[in-house]
Amino acid sequence: MNSINLIDVRLILPELILGATVLLLFVGDILLPAPEKKKTWLTLLAVLGVVGAAIASVDLLSLMIAYHKGATAVFSGQLAIDPLGALFKVVFAAITVVAICTSLLSDELPDKHMGEYYALLLSICLGMFFMAGANDLLMVYLALELVSIVSFAMSGYRTHDRRSSEAALKYVIYGGAASGAMLFGISLLYGAFGVTELTAINQAMGLWAQTDAAHLGTMSKLFPLTLLCAVTLIFVGIGYKIAIVPFHMWSPDVYEGAPTPFTGFLSVGPKAAGFALLIRFFIGVFVPAGNGPGFLTDTHGIMPFTVDIPLNAVLGILAAVTMTVGNLAAIPQNNVKRMLAYSSIAHAGYVLMGFVVLSSASIQAVVLYLIIYFVMNIGAFTIVQAVRDQTGGELLSDFRGLGQRAPWLAVAMVVFLLSLTGIPPFAGFIGKFYLFAAVVQRNEFWYWVLAVIGVINSAISLYYYMKVARSMFLTPPLDETPIKAGWGYNALALVLVIPIFVVGLYWTPITRSVEASLMLYRSPAATTPVAKQP
Amino acid sequence: MAFDTYLLTLMTFIPALGALAILGLRALEPVVNRSHTRMTPVAYRWVAIISAALPLIFSVRLFSRNFWQGVGGFDPTGGVQFVHRFVWIKEFNIEYFMGVDGISVSMVILTALISFIAVLASGSIKKKQVGYYSLFLLLETGMMGTFCALDMFLFYVFWEVMLLPMYFLIGIWGGPRKEYAAIKFFLYTLAGSVLMLLAIIALYYVSRPMAGISLALVDGTPTEHTFNLLKLAELGQAGLFAGAAPILGFAFTKVIFIGLFIGFAIKVPMFPFHTWLPDAHVEAPTPISVILAGVLLKMGTYGMLRFNWSILPDATKWAAYGVAVFGTINVVYAAFVCMAQKDLKKLIAYSSVSHMGFVLLGMAACTPQAISGAVFQMWGHGIVSPMLFLIAGVIYERAHTRDIEGFGGLASFMPEYAGLTGFAFFASLGLPGLVGFVGEAMVFIGSWGAPAPMGTGYRTLVAISALSVVITAAYYLWTMQRMFLGRFNEKWKDLHNSLTLTERLTLYPLAVLILYFGIYPMPIFELINPALHLLARIVVGTPSA
């Protein structure tokens, strides 16, 4: 498969649909007259494009399964097309559709350039699609940059707002540094093995691990160090995307300054895509391929070289620090958006805690948690946005008496917040239960420590989530006039509350599909052997 | 009988349905009001009363072995009954498994009874009734479910479901420091229950089929691990957990015991985790204090019996003496704190801490008398403390203060109230012939003869606890004297001095029950004895961890 096969084009249909929609949106923005109608048409077009892409990914999957191929790699191994990717793509599409809805409802965005806005949003979605399938260092980098660069523009979308511009600038600076570091890491890894495809790196690394150290001489001492540097630097890039401490500094400012509908999107979309990439990169490179779905059964399946370098420990410490810092920093926040920014840092910590275990149960828990987290977090941002539109502010004091002024929105907010805390019978509890179950299942000293830190953090997070509930229900309103948020917000809140309850009470279908998507991931029969680069 | 299968499910979920009905009524309110018949808030109250009354009526079925001709009720020697069970989440071997046995049956009845009394007593709540009654009924669902659940996961879900309604019930309808009290309650309980969650997961993963004990879901699928509490108890008693790999370098059963125990001890509340209780009880509105003292505290001790004592008998033995010591500290320390209280409600709150200490002491001693006495004390305290809180509510309703020193000579002004207060105080301090005495006496007698394997020195603890009864008598009598005797404070001469109908309807039934079970406690003992005696034998017979 050295040359580009035209059949491959068929396999990237979802991405093509998205790309075409982006172009159509730009064109439509210029050509369509009449502002009011234009907004409706463009919204419809954007939603159709995203939904079409999601359908195409699922359709592709059934096509591959029909041909007894669970997974394949296209364009010389640049992109993996497999069930795990398809699942993530459906989730990303759902996130984007919700983001389109919140953008439509929002007062913060100028009506004039909605086509441009949607086009940028869909470009990020396209980038996330590529992230979910990236199977080559080059693709990893390009996909990540596509998401990042468009995100910079979106954060500063409110050009006349100082905070929005500040957010964009901070985002650019951090993003530039992170992607520079990542590129350096990638070049080190390429220098070490001479290949960029993840599967090929994995094989080369396996070969090296088996070779007697004597053959390599002094190289054998330096080599693990080189690898560690490479991995660390690449992790900087991914860690920045998922906002892991210490690469999280940008997120509170960006979350606060960016337009709220985009903040909601940013807190779930790129984060989930970052984790998808983390799974692809980390497992793709460090877990021996021979394990097949082996990493699903063998919990110790990391490449032997990492014995000297406790990668698990490094990630575990980062997870513990991330959740603790996120939660503690959220406590004093007075701005609900900023508080939710810290809370989403903490949630990245929980997910990373699950990821560290690197067992089948834990990867399943990670994917499950990301899906549930998307619904509850974007739900919380939706309510913040509704309150902001009506009261003009997003401080805790703006939420005062919301239980009286807009009972339904307040109740929905409580549901989202408690789900984020992880209290049954809401979906968030199920997500956390699976994460903690995966950690406890390992039953080793440090995993127990990690689990205890995790649950204590859950208890801490209750305090700041309930601060919002207290404002809404326990303190008398400053202004008693009822808030009329419009049916759009109320309906959207309902649409997001329902899955929280349903998944909280019966989650078999969702865990089944997550499990099914992971079953085929990296199974030996499913991966097409790819010719090495000379 | 098909009805029996659904009995517990109905008792648990009828209140939740009632809550939904109330919300539905609220949604219909504009429609009703348009048709010239204004809907009054009384409608919500009636829905709530009916939703709480039905479980109480159903609970009669559990209470009596031969309650109607030919229709047997709960059979004390029959193990788990009224089982409703189906597979809930197959992947994780989670079942919906409801049932009662001798450990839980008295608590299920108590929950139904106290919830009904508390709904009746909610007449004084005038603010935001829709929210109040729907949250109240959700709370009842959570409490009832906790006592009925026999699947660990289900138990945890019910256990947590209770927290949120309680937070809002204290936080919205509470007293001046309600916000602080509500969040403190929530944080304390959640902190305890997250540790419990880890322990539950660990128990699940360590459980496996053993020789003679096969694990299967109700649909017959054999499983590797189980959440089934009864099976876990069998496995634990067969020594599976005692042989499990250590956690964090400590013996498995000890770590799990502590994890679970802290979660439950916070609820009891056991010294030093008791500080949330005075705040929550004092700030909560009267009916919610009734629920807190009457039912919620018992969840802690019930959970200990159901989890720690049943599943981890070896660790129980290891920890028993420590539990007894903490129980004694509860008894003595809280009694002394009571002496210093100026606020009537706070005094009653601390007396609850003190009385739950007897339960811990009796459970730790683990003789048949002591453990039955402990559960009877749970029942007795469960009907006495609600009466005490109702009494505190009566005076607060009228005088808007609970400052003991501020009253005086009320006996001649409100004779009926004074009489009832005296009755409840005497019941609480353990006057023979009233329900408080039976439990305390059984605990003392049983603990005095605690078997050597449970630790030595119980006699000292019994002696200390028994002497503290004198302090109990002192603070109650002193309170009586300050409030009801002496010179009448003229400031209160305009108070409404007779009791209202609702107050009588809530106070007198409790008084009758206190007297009845004080004189003839056998109906409760008959229900609980077989199961508890068996449990005591198992714990004493297991080698210590």
Short mmCIF file of N, CA and C in Angstrom, two decimals, chain B residues 412-534:
data_model
loop_
_atom_site.label_atom_id
_atom_site.label_comp_id
_atom_site.label_asym_id
_atom_site.label_seq_id
_atom_site.Cartn_x
_atom_site.Cartn_y
_atom_site.Cartn_z
N SER B 412 -48.29 24.60 84.83
CA SER B 412 -49.66 24.98 85.16
C SER B 412 -50.33 25.66 83.97
N PHE B 413 -49.49 26.22 83.07
CA PHE B 413 -50.04 26.95 81.93
C PHE B 413 -50.40 25.99 80.81
N MET B 414 -49.56 24.99 80.56
CA MET B 414 -49.81 24.01 79.51
C MET B 414 -49.72 22.61 80.10
N PRO B 415 -50.70 22.20 80.89
CA PRO B 415 -50.58 20.93 81.62
C PRO B 415 -50.44 19.71 80.68
N GLU B 416 -51.19 19.72 79.62
CA GLU B 416 -51.15 18.55 78.73
C GLU B 416 -49.75 18.40 78.13
N TYR B 417 -49.24 19.55 77.69
CA TYR B 417 -47.91 19.55 77.09
C TYR B 417 -46.86 19.13 78.10
N ALA B 418 -47.00 19.64 79.29
CA ALA B 418 -46.04 19.29 80.34
C ALA B 418 -46.07 17.80 80.61
N GLY B 419 -47.27 17.25 80.64
CA GLY B 419 -47.41 15.82 80.91
C GLY B 419 -46.73 15.00 79.84
N LEU B 420 -47.00 15.35 78.58
CA LEU B 420 -46.41 14.60 77.49
C LEU B 420 -44.89 14.72 77.49
N THR B 421 -44.42 15.93 77.78
CA THR B 421 -42.97 16.14 77.83
C THR B 421 -42.36 15.27 78.91
N GLY B 422 -42.97 15.28 80.06
CA GLY B 422 -42.47 14.46 81.16
C GLY B 422 -42.43 13.00 80.75
N PHE B 423 -43.50 12.56 80.11
CA PHE B 423 -43.59 11.17 79.67
C PHE B 423 -42.42 10.83 78.73
N ALA B 424 -42.22 11.71 77.73
CA ALA B 424 -41.16 11.45 76.75
C ALA B 424 -39.79 11.50 77.40
N PHE B 425 -39.58 12.46 78.32
CA PHE B 425 -38.29 12.55 79.00
C PHE B 425 -38.03 11.28 79.80
N PHE B 426 -39.06 10.82 80.50
CA PHE B 426 -38.86 9.61 81.30
C PHE B 426 -38.59 8.41 80.40
N ALA B 427 -39.29 8.36 79.25
CA ALA B 427 -39.04 7.26 78.33
C ALA B 427 -37.60 7.30 77.86
N SER B 428 -37.09 8.51 77.61
CA SER B 428 -35.75 8.64 77.07
C SER B 428 -34.70 8.33 78.13
N LEU B 429 -34.97 8.70 79.36
CA LEU B 429 -33.95 8.45 80.38
C LEU B 429 -33.99 7.03 80.91
N GLY B 430 -34.93 6.25 80.42
CA GLY B 430 -34.90 4.83 80.74
C GLY B 430 -35.69 4.45 81.96
N LEU B 431 -36.86 5.02 82.12
CA LEU B 431 -37.72 4.63 83.25
C LEU B 431 -38.32 3.26 82.98
N PRO B 432 -38.20 2.33 83.90
CA PRO B 432 -38.79 1.01 83.68
C PRO B 432 -40.27 1.12 83.36
N GLY B 433 -40.70 0.31 82.42
CA GLY B 433 -42.09 0.36 82.01
C GLY B 433 -42.26 1.13 80.72
N LEU B 434 -41.24 1.88 80.34
CA LEU B 434 -41.28 2.59 79.06
C LEU B 434 -40.19 2.01 78.16
N VAL B 435 -40.33 2.30 76.87
CA VAL B 435 -39.55 1.56 75.89
C VAL B 435 -38.03 1.76 76.02
N GLY B 436 -37.62 2.94 76.49
CA GLY B 436 -36.19 3.21 76.59
C GLY B 436 -35.49 2.27 77.56
N PHE B 437 -36.20 1.86 78.58
CA PHE B 437 -35.58 1.02 79.60
C PHE B 437 -35.20 -0.35 79.04
N VAL B 438 -36.11 -0.91 78.24
CA VAL B 438 -35.92 -2.29 77.78
C VAL B 438 -34.60 -2.43 77.04
N GLY B 439 -34.39 -1.55 76.06
CA GLY B 439 -33.18 -1.64 75.26
C GLY B 439 -31.93 -1.46 76.09
N GLU B 440 -31.95 -0.42 76.94
CA GLU B 440 -30.76 -0.15 77.75
C GLU B 440 -30.46 -1.31 78.68
N ALA B 441 -31.50 -1.80 79.33
CA ALA B 441 -31.29 -2.89 80.28
C ALA B 441 -30.74 -4.12 79.57
N MET B 442 -31.32 -4.44 78.40
CA MET B 442 -30.84 -5.61 77.67
C MET B 442 -29.37 -5.43 77.27
N VAL B 443 -29.03 -4.22 76.84
CA VAL B 443 -27.64 -3.97 76.44
C VAL B 443 -26.72 -4.15 77.64
N PHE B 444 -27.11 -3.58 78.77
CA PHE B 444 -26.25 -3.70 79.96
C PHE B 444 -26.10 -5.14 80.38
N ILE B 445 -27.25 -5.85 80.47
CA ILE B 445 -27.19 -7.24 80.92
C ILE B 445 -26.35 -8.07 79.97
N GLY B 446 -26.63 -7.87 78.66
CA GLY B 446 -25.92 -8.66 77.66
C GLY B 446 -24.43 -8.35 77.64
N SER B 447 -24.09 -7.07 77.74
CA SER B 447 -22.68 -6.70 77.63
C SER B 447 -21.90 -7.11 78.88
N TRP B 448 -22.58 -7.15 79.99
CA TRP B 448 -21.91 -7.57 81.24
C TRP B 448 -21.33 -8.96 81.05
N GLY B 449 -22.06 -9.79 80.34
CA GLY B 449 -21.58 -11.17 80.14
C GLY B 449 -20.94 -11.37 78.80
N ALA B 450 -20.33 -10.31 78.24
CA ALA B 450 -19.72 -10.45 76.92
C ALA B 450 -18.70 -11.58 76.92
N PRO B 451 -18.73 -12.45 75.93
CA PRO B 451 -17.80 -13.59 75.92
C PRO B 451 -16.37 -13.11 75.78
N ALA B 452 -15.49 -13.87 76.37
CA ALA B 452 -14.07 -13.48 76.39
C ALA B 452 -13.52 -13.18 74.99
N PRO B 453 -13.88 -13.93 73.94
CA PRO B 453 -13.30 -13.64 72.63
C PRO B 453 -13.61 -12.23 72.13
N MET B 454 -14.63 -11.60 72.65
CA MET B 454 -14.96 -10.27 72.15
C MET B 454 -14.14 -9.19 72.85
N GLY B 455 -13.27 -9.59 73.74
CA GLY B 455 -12.44 -8.62 74.45
C GLY B 455 -12.82 -8.59 75.91
N THR B 456 -11.89 -8.19 76.75
CA THR B 456 -12.19 -8.12 78.18
C THR B 456 -12.37 -6.67 78.56
N GLY B 457 -13.04 -6.47 79.64
CA GLY B 457 -13.21 -5.10 80.11
C GLY B 457 -14.57 -4.54 79.81
N TYR B 458 -15.47 -5.39 79.28
CA TYR B 458 -16.81 -4.90 79.02
C TYR B 458 -17.52 -4.46 80.28
N ARG B 459 -17.18 -5.16 81.37
CA ARG B 459 -17.89 -4.83 82.62
C ARG B 459 -17.60 -3.39 83.04
N THR B 460 -16.34 -2.98 82.84
CA THR B 460 -16.00 -1.58 83.15
C THR B 460 -16.84 -0.65 82.30
N LEU B 461 -16.91 -0.98 80.99
CA LEU B 461 -17.65 -0.11 80.09
C LEU B 461 -19.12 -0.06 80.48
N VAL B 462 -19.67 -1.23 80.85
CA VAL B 462 -21.07 -1.26 81.26
C VAL B 462 -21.26 -0.40 82.50
N ALA B 463 -20.33 -0.54 83.42
CA ALA B 463 -20.45 0.23 84.66
C ALA B 463 -20.44 1.72 84.36
N ILE B 464 -19.50 2.12 83.49
CA ILE B 464 -19.41 3.56 83.16
C ILE B 464 -20.70 4.02 82.49
N SER B 465 -21.15 3.23 81.51
CA SER B 465 -22.36 3.63 80.79
C SER B 465 -23.56 3.68 81.72
N ALA B 466 -23.66 2.67 82.60
CA ALA B 466 -24.82 2.62 83.48
C ALA B 466 -24.83 3.83 84.41
N LEU B 467 -23.63 4.21 84.86
CA LEU B 467 -23.58 5.37 85.75
C LEU B 467 -24.01 6.63 85.01
N SER B 468 -23.71 6.66 83.70
CA SER B 468 -24.05 7.87 82.95
C SER B 468 -25.57 8.02 82.81
N VAL B 469 -26.30 6.94 83.06
CA VAL B 469 -27.75 7.07 83.05
C VAL B 469 -28.20 8.08 84.10
N VAL B 470 -27.41 8.15 85.15
CA VAL B 470 -27.72 9.14 86.19
C VAL B 470 -27.62 10.55 85.62
N ILE B 471 -26.58 10.74 84.78
CA ILE B 471 -26.43 12.06 84.18
C ILE B 471 -27.61 12.34 83.26
N THR B 472 -28.00 11.30 82.52
CA THR B 472 -29.16 11.45 81.64
C THR B 472 -30.36 11.92 82.45
N ALA B 473 -30.59 11.21 83.54
CA ALA B 473 -31.72 11.59 84.40
C ALA B 473 -31.56 13.03 84.87
N ALA B 474 -30.30 13.37 85.19
CA ALA B 474 -30.06 14.72 85.71
C ALA B 474 -30.42 15.77 84.68
N TYR B 475 -29.93 15.60 83.43
CA TYR B 475 -30.21 16.70 82.49
C TYR B 475 -31.67 16.77 82.11
N TYR B 476 -32.34 15.64 82.05
CA TYR B 476 -33.77 15.69 81.74
C TYR B 476 -34.57 16.34 82.87
N LEU B 477 -34.26 15.88 84.10
CA LEU B 477 -35.03 16.42 85.23
C LEU B 477 -34.76 17.90 85.42
N TRP B 478 -33.50 18.25 85.20
CA TRP B 478 -33.13 19.66 85.36
C TRP B 478 -33.87 20.51 84.31
N THR B 479 -33.94 19.95 83.10
CA THR B 479 -34.67 20.66 82.05
C THR B 479 -36.15 20.79 82.40
N MET B 480 -36.73 19.69 82.91
CA MET B 480 -38.13 19.73 83.36
C MET B 480 -38.31 20.86 84.36
N GLN B 481 -37.39 20.87 85.31
CA GLN B 481 -37.50 21.85 86.39
C GLN B 481 -37.43 23.27 85.83
N ARG B 482 -36.47 23.49 84.92
CA ARG B 482 -36.29 24.84 84.42
C ARG B 482 -37.46 25.29 83.54
N MET B 483 -38.01 24.34 82.77
CA MET B 483 -39.05 24.74 81.84
C MET B 483 -40.44 24.78 82.47
N PHE B 484 -40.73 23.78 83.28
CA PHE B 484 -42.12 23.58 83.67
C PHE B 484 -42.42 23.95 85.11
N LEU B 485 -41.39 23.96 85.95
CA LEU B 485 -41.66 24.27 87.35
C LEU B 485 -41.18 25.69 87.65
N GLY B 486 -41.30 26.07 88.88
CA GLY B 486 -40.85 27.40 89.26
C GLY B 486 -41.89 28.46 88.89
N ARG B 487 -41.40 29.70 88.83
CA ARG B 487 -42.31 30.81 88.60
C ARG B 487 -42.61 30.93 87.12
N PHE B 488 -43.85 31.16 86.77
CA PHE B 488 -44.25 31.29 85.38
C PHE B 488 -43.72 32.60 84.81
N ASN B 489 -43.10 32.49 83.67
CA ASN B 489 -42.59 33.69 83.01
C ASN B 489 -43.75 34.37 82.29
N GLU B 490 -44.10 35.56 82.76
CA GLU B 490 -45.30 36.25 82.26
C GLU B 490 -45.22 36.56 80.77
N LYS B 491 -43.99 36.56 80.25
CA LYS B 491 -43.79 36.85 78.84
C LYS B 491 -44.62 35.91 77.96
N TRP B 492 -44.87 34.71 78.44
CA TRP B 492 -45.51 33.68 77.60
C TRP B 492 -47.01 33.56 77.85
N LYS B 493 -47.60 34.54 78.54
CA LYS B 493 -48.99 34.31 78.94
C LYS B 493 -49.96 34.37 77.76
N ASP B 494 -49.51 34.93 76.64
CA ASP B 494 -50.39 34.99 75.48
C ASP B 494 -50.27 33.78 74.57
N LEU B 495 -49.40 32.87 74.93
CA LEU B 495 -49.21 31.70 74.06
C LEU B 495 -50.48 30.87 73.99
N HIS B 496 -50.60 30.19 72.84
CA HIS B 496 -51.69 29.24 72.68
C HIS B 496 -51.38 28.05 73.56
N ASN B 497 -52.17 27.82 74.60
CA ASN B 497 -51.72 26.86 75.60
C ASN B 497 -52.24 25.44 75.44
N SER B 498 -53.17 25.20 74.54
CA SER B 498 -53.58 23.81 74.34
C SER B 498 -52.97 23.28 73.05
N LEU B 499 -52.87 21.97 72.95
CA LEU B 499 -52.25 21.38 71.77
C LEU B 499 -53.24 21.37 70.62
N THR B 500 -52.71 21.47 69.40
CA THR B 500 -53.60 21.40 68.24
C THR B 500 -53.88 19.94 67.90
N LEU B 501 -54.82 19.75 67.00
CA LEU B 501 -55.22 18.39 66.63
C LEU B 501 -54.04 17.62 66.04
N THR B 502 -53.31 18.26 65.10
CA THR B 502 -52.17 17.56 64.48
C THR B 502 -51.15 17.17 65.54
N GLU B 503 -50.90 18.06 66.45
CA GLU B 503 -49.91 17.74 67.48
C GLU B 503 -50.36 16.55 68.31
N ARG B 504 -51.64 16.53 68.64
CA ARG B 504 -52.13 15.37 69.40
C ARG B 504 -52.04 14.12 68.56
N LEU B 505 -52.39 14.24 67.28
CA LEU B 505 -52.38 13.07 66.40
C LEU B 505 -50.98 12.48 66.25
N THR B 506 -49.97 13.33 66.39
CA THR B 506 -48.62 12.79 66.26
C THR B 506 -48.05 12.35 67.60
N LEU B 507 -48.37 13.07 68.65
CA LEU B 507 -47.74 12.77 69.95
C LEU B 507 -48.37 11.55 70.63
N TYR B 508 -49.70 11.48 70.63
CA TYR B 508 -50.33 10.40 71.39
C TYR B 508 -50.02 9.02 70.84
N PRO B 509 -50.07 8.79 69.51
CA PRO B 509 -49.73 7.45 69.04
C PRO B 509 -48.33 7.04 69.47
N LEU B 510 -47.39 7.97 69.41
CA LEU B 510 -46.04 7.63 69.84
C LEU B 510 -46.01 7.30 71.33
N ALA B 511 -46.76 8.07 72.11
CA ALA B 511 -46.80 7.81 73.55
C ALA B 511 -47.36 6.42 73.82
N VAL B 512 -48.41 6.07 73.08
CA VAL B 512 -49.02 4.75 73.28
C VAL B 512 -48.02 3.66 72.94
N LEU B 513 -47.31 3.83 71.82
CA LEU B 513 -46.32 2.82 71.42
C LEU B 513 -45.21 2.72 72.45
N ILE B 514 -44.79 3.86 72.97
CA ILE B 514 -43.72 3.85 73.97
C ILE B 514 -44.15 3.04 75.19
N LEU B 515 -45.37 3.25 75.59
CA LEU B 515 -45.88 2.53 76.75
C LEU B 515 -46.05 1.05 76.43
N TYR B 516 -46.65 0.78 75.28
CA TYR B 516 -46.94 -0.60 74.91
C TYR B 516 -45.66 -1.43 74.84
N PHE B 517 -44.68 -0.93 74.09
CA PHE B 517 -43.45 -1.72 73.94
C PHE B 517 -42.60 -1.68 75.19
N GLY B 518 -42.84 -0.70 76.05
CA GLY B 518 -42.14 -0.69 77.32
C GLY B 518 -42.63 -1.81 78.22
N ILE B 519 -43.92 -2.05 78.17
CA ILE B 519 -44.48 -3.10 79.02
C ILE B 519 -44.37 -4.46 78.37
N TYR B 520 -44.57 -4.49 77.06
CA TYR B 520 -44.59 -5.77 76.37
C TYR B 520 -43.73 -5.70 75.11
N PRO B 521 -42.41 -5.83 75.26
CA PRO B 521 -41.52 -5.68 74.10
C PRO B 521 -41.46 -6.92 73.20
N MET B 522 -42.12 -7.98 73.62
CA MET B 522 -41.95 -9.24 72.90
C MET B 522 -42.22 -9.18 71.39
N PRO B 523 -43.25 -8.47 70.93
CA PRO B 523 -43.49 -8.50 69.47
C PRO B 523 -42.25 -8.14 68.67
N ILE B 524 -41.47 -7.18 69.16
CA ILE B 524 -40.25 -6.81 68.43
C ILE B 524 -39.19 -7.89 68.60
N PHE B 525 -39.00 -8.33 69.81
CA PHE B 525 -37.98 -9.36 70.03
C PHE B 525 -38.27 -10.61 69.21
N GLU B 526 -39.56 -10.97 69.13
CA GLU B 526 -39.89 -12.15 68.34
C GLU B 526 -39.47 -11.99 66.89
N LEU B 527 -39.62 -10.77 66.39
CA LEU B 527 -39.25 -10.54 64.99
C LEU B 527 -37.74 -10.65 64.78
N ILE B 528 -36.99 -10.07 65.72
CA ILE B 528 -35.57 -9.88 65.44
C ILE B 528 -34.69 -10.97 66.04
N ASN B 529 -35.15 -11.63 67.09
CA ASN B 529 -34.25 -12.51 67.83
C ASN B 529 -33.58 -13.61 67.01
N PRO B 530 -34.33 -14.44 66.28
CA PRO B 530 -33.65 -15.57 65.61
C PRO B 530 -32.48 -15.13 64.75
N ALA B 531 -32.71 -14.14 63.91
CA ALA B 531 -31.64 -13.72 62.99
C ALA B 531 -30.46 -13.13 63.76
N LEU B 532 -30.76 -12.32 64.78
CA LEU B 532 -29.66 -11.65 65.49
C LEU B 532 -28.88 -12.63 66.35
N HIS B 533 -29.58 -13.59 66.95
CA HIS B 533 -28.86 -14.56 67.78
C HIS B 533 -27.91 -15.38 66.92
N LEU B 534 -28.40 -15.72 65.71
CA LEU B 534 -27.55 -16.46 64.79
C LEU B 534 -26.31 -15.64 64.45
#
